[in-house]
Amino acid sequence: MTVVKRTCPAASSVLEVRSALLSVAQCLASPIDVAAFLSALPATSLDAPLTALRELLTRPGPFSFEWPTPDLDVVTESDRTLVRIALPALVSVRAQGVKVFARLFNRPAATHAIKCLDHFAQRFATKLTQLHLDATLTYSDAFCVLLSRCTHLESIRLAASGSNVLTAVTTPNHRVRSIRLEMELVKTTPRWTPLLTKWLSSGFASRVKVHTPLIADVDDLALAIATTPSLRALFVHHSDAILHALLATRRALSQIIELRVVTDETDLIPRLLQLVDHSAMKVLEFLGAADFSYILALLPQLPSLHELSLHYCTLGAMPLDTSTWPQLRTASFEGVKFEANTFDALLAYLVRATHLTEVVLNGCALVAAKIDLLSRALPQWMQQGLTYLSLVDNQLDNRSAALLAIGLREGRNVAPLTVHLHGNSLDVHGVRMLLDALATCECVRIQLNLDESVLAPCAKELHALAAARRMRVDLLDDDGIQVLYSPIKVVE
C-alpha cells in the first residue's frame, strides 16, 4: 500500500497577519514607540494604511503630537492624503467642527462639510469619538440620523441650540460620557433639562460643562447634577444660575473630583469647595477677578490634586510652605497678578516638581525676569515627561529665546513636547536660535506668531535650514501661526 504524505504548508509568520501588526500599533501609547515598531518591520509586511501611518509618524509634523487620537482640525494640507490613507489604522479621531471633514477631503467647507462627514461615516463612523458642533451650520434631522451611526462618540460639544442633536447622541446605542453646552449667544431658553437629566441617569455621564446663561428648569438640572453618582467632572462657565441652584440643594458633591468654574460671583467658589471631598479632588480650575490666595493655602488638604489652573486673578502675599503641596502634573497660571514672594515660592515648587506634564505661565509680568530659572528647569522637566510648556504674552525677547534654546539642547524628552511662545517679542534671530536647538531634539515643536513682515524676507532661508536638518517649518498660515518642528529622530 502506497502512503502519500501530504505536504504541510509553512507556518504563517506574524508579519503576514496584518491585523496583528495593526493591533500592536494601536496598543502603543507613545507615537515614538509606534514609529520605532513600524520602522523595524519589512516594508513588504505593511499594508497601505500602516505605511501611511509610518510616514506620518516618522517625519516632522503635527501628527506625532496628536497620537493616539488625532484631531483632524490640525491636519495640514501636505498631510491630508496620508491621513486619509491611514484612517483604517487609527483607533479613533477627534473633530473640532464638521467643516474639518470638508478640508480632509479637499472640498469647500461652506457647501460640502456635512456631505464629507457622511462620506467619512460610511466607513469610519465608529472611529469618531469627539465632535464639536458650532453654531454656523444648520443641523437637520438627516444630519442627526448620521450622528446616530457614530455610536462610539464619547464627547460632544454643542454650540448650537438644536435639541435634536442632543437626542441623536444620547440613544441607548451611544455611550457619551462628556457633554459640553456652550451657547452663550443663544437668545432663547432651550429646554435642555429633560434631555440632560435622562443622560445623567444613564450611568455613562462622567463630565458635564454648562456655558449658557439661559437654562430652563435650572433647579431640576442642579438637583440632577448633584445626585448623579457617575458624574466626576463639572465645568460651569458664566452660568451662575447653576451655581446658585447647586448651593440651594444643600447636597454634597462628593462624587465630583474635577471642578472648573468661571464666574463673576467669585464669592460662590469657597462655598462650592465646602461641598466637595478634598481628599479625592484631582482637578481645580477657577477664573475670576478675585484674590485666590486661599486656594493655594488649601493645597496641603488636597493630596490627590494633579491639576491646578488659575486665570485672571490675584495671588497676594501670604506665607507658603510648598513642601506640603500635592505633586501636581499640570500647573497653569494665566493673566495672574502675583505678589513677588508668592511667585518666587510657586516657581521654586515648579523647579523641584518631579511629575509635571504641563506648565502654563501666560501673561505673567514676572516670568521674563525669571526665564533663566525656567530654562534651567526645562531639561529636568523634559526627562520627567513634560508634554506642554506655554509662556505666552510674557514679553520674552531674543535673550529669552537663547536661554530656552540652551534648555532644549541640554534636555532629552521622553514624550512629544510642545513649547508655546505666542505674543512675545522675538524676531528672526530668536527663531534661528530656536531652530538650532531643535536640531538636537527629538519630537519637539515650538509655536510662534511673529508678524508676517518679520518672517517673509527670511522664509526661504528658514525652510532651507530646516530641510537640511530633517526638520520642518510651517510659516505664514491662515491664522498667522508659525510652527517649528524638530526631527522625529536625531541623526547622529
Coordinates of C-alpha atoms in Angstrom, one line a residue:
M1 CA 0.0 0.0 0.0
T2 CA 1.4 3.3 -1.0
V3 CA 1.3 6.0 1.6
V4 CA 1.1 9.5 0.2
K5 CA 2.2 12.2 2.6
R6 CA 0.5 15.5 2.4
T7 CA 2.8 18.5 2.4
C8 CA 2.3 20.8 5.4
P9 CA 2.0 24.4 4.5
A10 CA 4.6 26.6 6.0
A11 CA 3.6 28.2 9.3
S12 CA 2.4 31.8 8.8
S13 CA 4.6 34.5 10.2
V14 CA 3.0 37.1 12.4
L15 CA 4.4 39.6 9.9
E16 CA 2.0 38.2 7.4
V17 CA -1.0 38.8 9.6
R18 CA -1.8 42.5 9.0
S19 CA -4.5 42.6 11.7
A20 CA -1.9 41.5 14.3
L21 CA 0.5 44.3 13.3
L22 CA -2.4 46.8 13.4
S23 CA -3.4 45.7 16.9
V24 CA 0.2 46.1 18.2
A25 CA 0.5 49.6 16.7
Q26 CA -2.9 50.7 18.1
C27 CA -1.9 49.4 21.6
L28 CA 1.2 51.5 21.8
A29 CA 0.5 54.8 23.6
S30 CA 3.7 56.6 22.5
P31 CA 4.0 57.8 18.9
I32 CA 7.7 57.4 19.2
D33 CA 7.2 53.7 20.0
V34 CA 4.7 53.2 17.2
A35 CA 7.2 54.8 14.7
A36 CA 10.0 52.6 16.0
F37 CA 7.8 49.5 15.7
L38 CA 6.7 50.2 12.2
S39 CA 10.1 51.2 11.0
A40 CA 11.6 48.0 12.3
L41 CA 9.2 45.9 10.1
P42 CA 10.0 44.9 6.5
A43 CA 8.2 47.3 4.1
T44 CA 6.5 44.3 2.5
S45 CA 4.7 43.4 5.7
L46 CA 2.9 46.8 5.9
D47 CA -0.3 47.5 4.0
A48 CA -1.2 50.9 2.7
P49 CA -2.7 52.3 6.0
L50 CA 0.2 51.2 8.1
T51 CA 2.7 52.5 5.5
A52 CA 0.9 55.9 5.6
L53 CA 0.9 55.8 9.4
R54 CA 4.6 55.1 9.5
E55 CA 5.3 58.0 7.2
L56 CA 3.2 60.4 9.3
L57 CA 4.9 59.4 12.5
T58 CA 8.5 59.3 11.2
R59 CA 8.6 62.8 9.6
P60 CA 8.3 66.1 11.4
G61 CA 4.8 67.4 11.6
P62 CA 1.7 67.7 13.9
F63 CA 0.6 64.1 13.7
S64 CA 3.1 62.8 16.2
F65 CA 1.8 65.2 18.8
E66 CA -1.8 64.0 18.3
W67 CA -1.4 60.3 18.8
P68 CA -3.3 58.1 19.7
T69 CA -6.5 60.2 19.0
P70 CA -5.5 62.8 16.3
D71 CA -7.5 66.0 16.0
L72 CA -8.5 66.3 12.3
D73 CA -8.5 70.1 12.7
V74 CA -4.7 70.2 12.9
V75 CA -4.1 68.1 9.8
T76 CA -2.1 70.3 7.4
E77 CA -2.7 70.4 3.7
S78 CA 0.5 68.5 3.0
D79 CA -0.6 65.6 5.3
R80 CA -4.2 65.2 4.2
T81 CA -3.6 62.5 1.6
L82 CA -1.6 60.4 4.0
V83 CA -4.2 60.9 6.8
R84 CA -7.0 59.7 4.5
I85 CA -5.0 56.6 3.6
A86 CA -4.1 56.0 7.3
L87 CA -7.6 56.2 8.6
P88 CA -8.2 52.4 8.8
A89 CA -5.1 52.2 11.0
L90 CA -6.3 54.8 13.6
V91 CA -8.1 53.8 16.7
S92 CA -10.1 57.0 16.8
V93 CA -10.2 60.6 15.7
R94 CA -11.5 64.0 17.1
A95 CA -13.1 66.8 15.1
Q96 CA -13.3 70.4 16.2
G97 CA -16.3 71.1 13.9
V98 CA -17.9 69.5 10.9
K99 CA -16.0 71.7 8.5
V100 CA -12.8 69.8 9.1
F101 CA -14.2 66.9 7.1
A102 CA -14.5 69.1 4.1
R103 CA -10.9 70.1 4.4
L104 CA -9.8 66.5 4.9
F105 CA -11.4 65.6 1.6
N106 CA -10.3 68.8 -0.1
R107 CA -13.8 70.2 -0.6
P108 CA -15.2 73.7 0.0
A109 CA -16.3 73.8 3.6
A110 CA -19.3 76.0 3.1
T111 CA -21.2 73.6 0.9
H112 CA -19.6 70.1 1.5
A113 CA -19.0 69.9 5.2
I114 CA -21.9 67.6 6.2
K115 CA -21.6 65.6 2.9
C116 CA -18.0 64.9 3.7
L117 CA -18.8 63.9 7.3
D118 CA -21.4 61.5 5.8
H119 CA -18.7 60.1 3.4
F120 CA -16.4 59.6 6.4
A121 CA -19.1 58.0 8.5
Q122 CA -19.9 55.4 5.8
R123 CA -16.6 53.6 6.7
F124 CA -15.4 55.1 9.9
A125 CA -18.4 56.2 11.9
T126 CA -17.2 54.2 15.0
K127 CA -13.8 55.9 14.9
L128 CA -15.2 59.4 15.7
T129 CA -15.0 59.8 19.5
Q130 CA -15.1 63.6 19.9
L131 CA -17.1 66.2 18.0
H132 CA -17.7 69.9 18.3
L133 CA -20.8 71.3 16.6
D134 CA -20.6 75.0 16.2
A135 CA -23.4 77.5 15.6
T136 CA -22.6 78.3 12.0
L137 CA -24.3 75.3 10.5
T138 CA -27.9 74.1 10.5
Y139 CA -28.2 70.5 11.8
S140 CA -31.1 68.8 10.1
D141 CA -32.9 65.7 11.1
A142 CA -31.0 63.9 8.3
F143 CA -27.7 65.0 10.0
C144 CA -29.0 63.7 13.3
V145 CA -29.6 60.3 11.6
L146 CA -25.9 60.4 10.5
L147 CA -24.9 61.2 14.1
S148 CA -26.9 58.2 15.3
R149 CA -24.4 56.0 13.5
C150 CA -21.5 57.4 15.4
T151 CA -22.1 55.1 18.3
H152 CA -18.5 55.4 19.7
L153 CA -18.8 59.1 20.5
E154 CA -17.5 59.8 23.9
S155 CA -17.6 63.6 24.0
I156 CA -19.9 66.0 22.3
R157 CA -19.6 69.8 22.4
L158 CA -22.7 71.7 21.3
A159 CA -22.7 75.4 20.4
A160 CA -26.0 75.2 18.6
S161 CA -29.4 75.2 20.2
G162 CA -31.0 72.2 18.4
S163 CA -32.1 69.7 20.9
N164 CA -32.5 67.2 18.1
V165 CA -28.7 66.8 18.1
L166 CA -28.5 66.0 21.8
T167 CA -31.3 63.5 21.3
A168 CA -29.4 61.9 18.5
V169 CA -26.2 61.2 20.5
T170 CA -27.9 60.0 23.7
T171 CA -29.7 57.0 22.3
P172 CA -29.4 53.6 24.0
N173 CA -26.7 52.7 21.4
H174 CA -24.5 55.6 22.5
R175 CA -22.1 55.8 25.4
V176 CA -21.4 59.5 25.5
R177 CA -19.5 60.3 28.7
S178 CA -19.0 64.1 28.2
I179 CA -21.4 66.8 27.1
R180 CA -20.4 70.4 26.8
L181 CA -23.2 73.0 26.2
E182 CA -21.6 76.2 25.1
M183 CA -24.3 78.5 23.9
E184 CA -23.6 81.9 25.4
L185 CA -25.1 83.6 22.3
V186 CA -28.4 81.8 22.3
K187 CA -31.2 84.3 22.8
T188 CA -33.9 81.8 23.7
T189 CA -34.1 79.4 26.6
P190 CA -33.6 75.9 25.3
R191 CA -35.3 73.2 27.4
W192 CA -32.2 71.1 28.0
T193 CA -33.0 69.8 31.4
P194 CA -35.2 66.8 30.4
L195 CA -32.7 65.6 27.9
L196 CA -29.7 66.2 30.2
T197 CA -31.5 64.6 33.2
K198 CA -32.2 61.5 31.1
W199 CA -28.5 61.3 30.0
L200 CA -27.3 61.9 33.6
S201 CA -29.3 58.9 34.7
S202 CA -27.9 56.7 32.0
G203 CA -24.9 55.6 34.1
F204 CA -22.4 56.8 31.4
A205 CA -22.3 60.5 32.2
S206 CA -19.0 61.5 33.7
R207 CA -18.4 65.1 32.6
V208 CA -20.7 68.0 32.0
K209 CA -20.0 71.6 31.0
V210 CA -22.6 74.3 31.1
H211 CA -21.7 77.6 29.3
T212 CA -25.0 79.4 28.8
P213 CA -26.7 82.0 30.9
L214 CA -30.2 80.8 29.8
I215 CA -31.4 77.5 31.3
A216 CA -35.0 76.5 31.8
D217 CA -35.7 74.4 34.9
V218 CA -32.3 75.2 36.4
D219 CA -33.3 73.9 39.8
D220 CA -34.2 70.5 38.4
L221 CA -30.9 70.4 36.4
A222 CA -28.9 71.3 39.5
L223 CA -30.6 68.5 41.5
A224 CA -29.8 66.0 38.7
I225 CA -26.2 67.0 38.7
A226 CA -25.9 66.8 42.5
T227 CA -27.4 63.3 42.6
T228 CA -25.7 61.7 39.6
P229 CA -23.2 59.1 41.1
S230 CA -21.3 58.6 37.9
L231 CA -20.6 62.3 37.4
R232 CA -16.9 63.1 38.0
A233 CA -16.3 66.4 36.3
L234 CA -18.3 69.7 36.5
F235 CA -17.4 72.8 34.5
V236 CA -19.7 75.8 34.9
H237 CA -18.8 78.8 32.7
H238 CA -20.6 82.1 33.3
S239 CA -23.7 80.1 34.3
D240 CA -24.2 81.5 37.8
A241 CA -27.8 80.3 38.0
I242 CA -26.5 76.8 38.1
L243 CA -24.0 77.6 40.9
H244 CA -26.8 79.2 43.0
A245 CA -29.1 76.2 42.3
L246 CA -26.4 73.7 43.3
L247 CA -25.8 75.5 46.6
A248 CA -29.5 75.7 47.2
T249 CA -29.7 71.9 47.0
R250 CA -27.6 71.7 50.1
R251 CA -26.2 68.4 48.8
A252 CA -22.6 67.3 49.0
L253 CA -20.8 67.0 45.7
S254 CA -18.5 64.2 46.9
Q255 CA -18.6 62.4 43.6
I256 CA -17.1 65.4 41.8
I257 CA -13.3 65.2 41.5
E258 CA -12.8 67.8 38.8
L259 CA -14.3 71.2 39.4
R260 CA -13.9 74.1 36.9
V261 CA -15.7 77.4 37.4
V262 CA -15.6 80.7 35.5
T263 CA -17.7 83.3 37.3
D264 CA -18.1 87.0 38.2
E265 CA -19.6 86.0 41.5
T266 CA -16.3 84.7 43.0
D267 CA -17.7 84.5 46.5
L268 CA -19.5 81.4 45.3
I269 CA -16.2 79.5 44.8
P270 CA -15.3 78.9 48.5
R271 CA -18.9 77.8 49.2
L272 CA -18.6 75.2 46.4
L273 CA -15.3 74.0 47.8
Q274 CA -17.1 73.1 51.0
L275 CA -19.3 70.7 49.1
V276 CA -16.5 68.6 47.5
D277 CA -14.4 65.8 49.0
H278 CA -10.9 67.5 49.5
S279 CA -9.1 64.1 49.8
A280 CA -10.4 62.9 46.4
M281 CA -10.2 66.2 44.4
K282 CA -8.0 65.8 41.3
V283 CA -8.6 69.0 39.3
L284 CA -9.4 72.6 40.2
E285 CA -9.7 75.4 37.7
F286 CA -11.0 78.8 38.5
L287 CA -11.3 82.1 36.7
G288 CA -12.5 85.3 38.4
A289 CA -11.4 88.8 39.4
A290 CA -10.5 88.0 43.0
D291 CA -7.7 87.1 45.2
F292 CA -7.4 83.3 45.1
S293 CA -4.6 83.0 47.7
Y294 CA -6.9 80.9 49.8
I295 CA -6.8 78.2 47.2
L296 CA -3.0 78.0 47.5
A297 CA -3.5 77.7 51.3
L298 CA -5.9 74.9 50.7
L299 CA -3.4 72.8 48.7
P300 CA -2.0 70.8 51.6
Q301 CA -5.5 69.5 52.2
L302 CA -5.8 68.2 48.6
P303 CA -3.4 65.2 48.5
S304 CA -4.8 63.8 45.2
L305 CA -4.8 67.0 43.2
H306 CA -2.9 66.7 40.0
E307 CA -4.1 69.8 38.1
L308 CA -4.4 73.4 39.3
S309 CA -5.4 76.2 36.9
L310 CA -6.0 79.8 38.0
H311 CA -6.8 82.5 35.5
Y312 CA -7.1 86.3 35.6
C313 CA -7.0 86.5 39.3
T314 CA -4.7 87.9 42.0
L315 CA -2.4 85.8 44.2
G316 CA -1.4 88.1 47.0
A317 CA 1.3 88.0 49.7
M318 CA 1.0 85.0 52.0
P319 CA 3.3 82.5 53.8
L320 CA 3.6 79.5 51.6
D321 CA 5.0 76.1 52.6
T322 CA 5.1 74.4 49.3
S323 CA 6.7 71.3 50.8
T324 CA 3.3 70.1 51.8
W325 CA 1.7 70.7 48.4
P326 CA 0.5 67.7 46.3
Q327 CA 2.5 66.6 43.3
L328 CA 0.9 68.5 40.5
R329 CA 1.1 67.2 36.9
T330 CA -0.5 70.4 35.4
A331 CA 0.2 73.8 36.8
S332 CA -1.5 76.6 34.8
F333 CA -1.5 80.3 35.6
E334 CA -2.8 82.8 33.1
G335 CA -3.2 86.5 33.5
V336 CA -2.4 86.2 37.2
K337 CA -1.2 89.2 39.2
F338 CA 1.4 87.7 41.5
E339 CA 2.9 89.2 44.6
A340 CA 6.6 88.8 44.1
N341 CA 7.3 86.5 47.0
T342 CA 4.3 84.3 46.1
F343 CA 5.6 83.9 42.6
D344 CA 9.0 83.0 43.8
A345 CA 7.6 80.4 46.1
L346 CA 5.5 79.0 43.3
L347 CA 8.5 78.9 40.9
A348 CA 10.6 77.2 43.5
Y349 CA 7.9 74.5 43.8
L350 CA 7.7 74.1 40.0
V351 CA 11.5 73.8 39.6
R352 CA 11.6 71.0 42.2
A353 CA 8.5 69.2 40.9
T354 CA 9.1 65.7 39.5
H355 CA 5.7 64.8 37.9
L356 CA 4.9 67.9 35.7
T357 CA 3.5 67.2 32.3
E358 CA 2.1 70.7 31.6
V359 CA 3.4 74.1 32.8
V360 CA 1.5 77.3 31.7
L361 CA 2.7 80.7 32.8
N362 CA 0.9 83.1 30.4
G363 CA 0.6 86.8 30.7
C364 CA 2.5 86.9 34.0
A365 CA 4.6 90.0 34.3
L366 CA 7.3 88.3 36.4
V367 CA 8.1 85.5 34.0
A368 CA 10.6 87.4 31.8
A369 CA 12.8 88.2 34.8
K370 CA 12.9 84.5 35.8
I371 CA 13.4 83.0 32.4
D372 CA 16.9 81.8 33.3
L373 CA 15.5 79.7 36.2
L374 CA 12.8 78.2 33.9
S375 CA 15.3 77.4 31.2
R376 CA 17.5 75.6 33.8
A377 CA 14.5 73.6 35.0
L378 CA 13.5 72.6 31.4
P379 CA 15.9 69.7 30.9
Q380 CA 14.6 68.1 34.2
W381 CA 11.0 68.5 33.2
M382 CA 11.7 67.1 29.7
Q383 CA 13.3 64.0 31.3
Q384 CA 10.3 63.5 33.6
G385 CA 7.7 63.6 30.9
L386 CA 6.8 67.3 30.2
T387 CA 4.5 67.5 27.1
Y388 CA 3.5 71.2 27.1
L389 CA 5.2 74.4 28.2
S390 CA 3.3 77.7 27.5
L391 CA 5.0 81.1 28.0
V392 CA 2.5 83.2 26.0
D393 CA 2.4 87.1 26.3
N394 CA 5.3 87.4 28.6
Q395 CA 7.4 90.0 26.6
L396 CA 10.1 87.4 26.0
D397 CA 12.9 88.6 23.7
N398 CA 15.8 87.1 21.9
R399 CA 17.8 86.7 25.1
S400 CA 14.9 84.6 26.5
A401 CA 14.9 82.6 23.3
A402 CA 18.7 81.9 23.7
L403 CA 18.2 80.7 27.3
L404 CA 15.3 78.4 26.2
A405 CA 17.4 77.1 23.4
I406 CA 20.1 76.1 25.9
G407 CA 17.5 74.3 28.0
L408 CA 16.2 72.4 24.9
R409 CA 19.7 71.4 23.9
E410 CA 20.5 70.0 27.4
G411 CA 17.2 68.1 27.7
R412 CA 16.1 64.8 26.4
N413 CA 12.3 64.5 26.3
V414 CA 10.6 61.1 26.8
A415 CA 7.3 62.3 25.2
P416 CA 6.4 64.7 22.4
L417 CA 6.8 68.2 23.7
T418 CA 5.1 71.4 22.6
V419 CA 6.5 74.9 23.5
H420 CA 4.0 77.7 23.0
L421 CA 5.6 81.2 22.7
H422 CA 2.8 83.3 21.1
G423 CA 2.6 87.0 21.9
N424 CA 6.3 87.6 22.7
S425 CA 9.0 89.9 21.3
L426 CA 11.1 87.5 19.4
D427 CA 12.4 88.3 15.9
V428 CA 14.0 86.2 13.2
H429 CA 17.3 86.0 15.2
G430 CA 15.4 84.3 18.0
V431 CA 13.8 81.9 15.6
R432 CA 17.2 80.9 14.2
M433 CA 18.4 80.2 17.8
L434 CA 15.4 78.0 18.5
L435 CA 15.8 76.2 15.2
D436 CA 19.5 75.4 16.1
A437 CA 18.4 74.0 19.4
L438 CA 15.6 72.0 17.8
A439 CA 18.1 70.3 15.5
T440 CA 19.4 68.4 18.6
C441 CA 15.9 67.4 19.8
E442 CA 13.5 64.6 19.1
C443 CA 9.8 65.2 18.6
V444 CA 9.7 68.8 19.9
R445 CA 7.7 71.7 18.3
I446 CA 7.7 75.4 19.0
Q447 CA 4.6 77.5 18.2
L448 CA 5.0 81.3 17.4
N449 CA 3.0 84.1 15.9
L450 CA 5.5 86.6 14.6
D451 CA 4.4 89.3 12.3
E452 CA 4.4 88.3 8.6
S453 CA 6.6 91.2 7.7
V454 CA 9.3 89.9 10.0
L455 CA 9.4 86.4 8.6
A456 CA 8.5 86.8 4.9
P457 CA 12.0 88.0 3.8
C458 CA 13.6 85.0 5.6
A459 CA 11.1 82.3 4.8
K460 CA 13.2 80.6 2.1
E461 CA 16.3 80.7 4.3
L462 CA 14.4 79.1 7.3
H463 CA 12.8 76.4 5.1
A464 CA 16.2 75.5 3.7
L465 CA 17.8 75.5 7.1
A466 CA 15.1 73.2 8.4
A467 CA 15.1 70.8 5.4
A468 CA 18.9 70.4 5.7
R469 CA 18.5 69.1 9.2
R470 CA 15.5 66.9 8.6
M471 CA 13.2 69.4 10.4
R472 CA 10.1 71.2 9.3
V473 CA 8.9 74.8 9.4
D474 CA 5.3 75.8 8.8
L475 CA 5.3 79.6 8.2
L476 CA 2.6 82.2 7.4
D477 CA -0.5 80.1 7.6
D478 CA -4.0 81.5 7.6
D479 CA -4.0 82.0 11.3
G480 CA -0.7 83.8 11.4
I481 CA 0.9 81.0 13.4
Q482 CA 4.3 79.5 12.8
V483 CA 5.4 76.1 14.0
L484 CA 9.0 74.8 14.1
Y485 CA 9.4 71.0 14.3
S486 CA 12.5 69.2 15.4
P487 CA 13.5 65.9 13.7
I488 CA 11.5 62.9 14.8
K489 CA 14.7 61.0 15.5
V490 CA 18.1 62.6 15.9
V491 CA 20.5 61.6 13.1
E492 CA 24.0 61.1 14.7

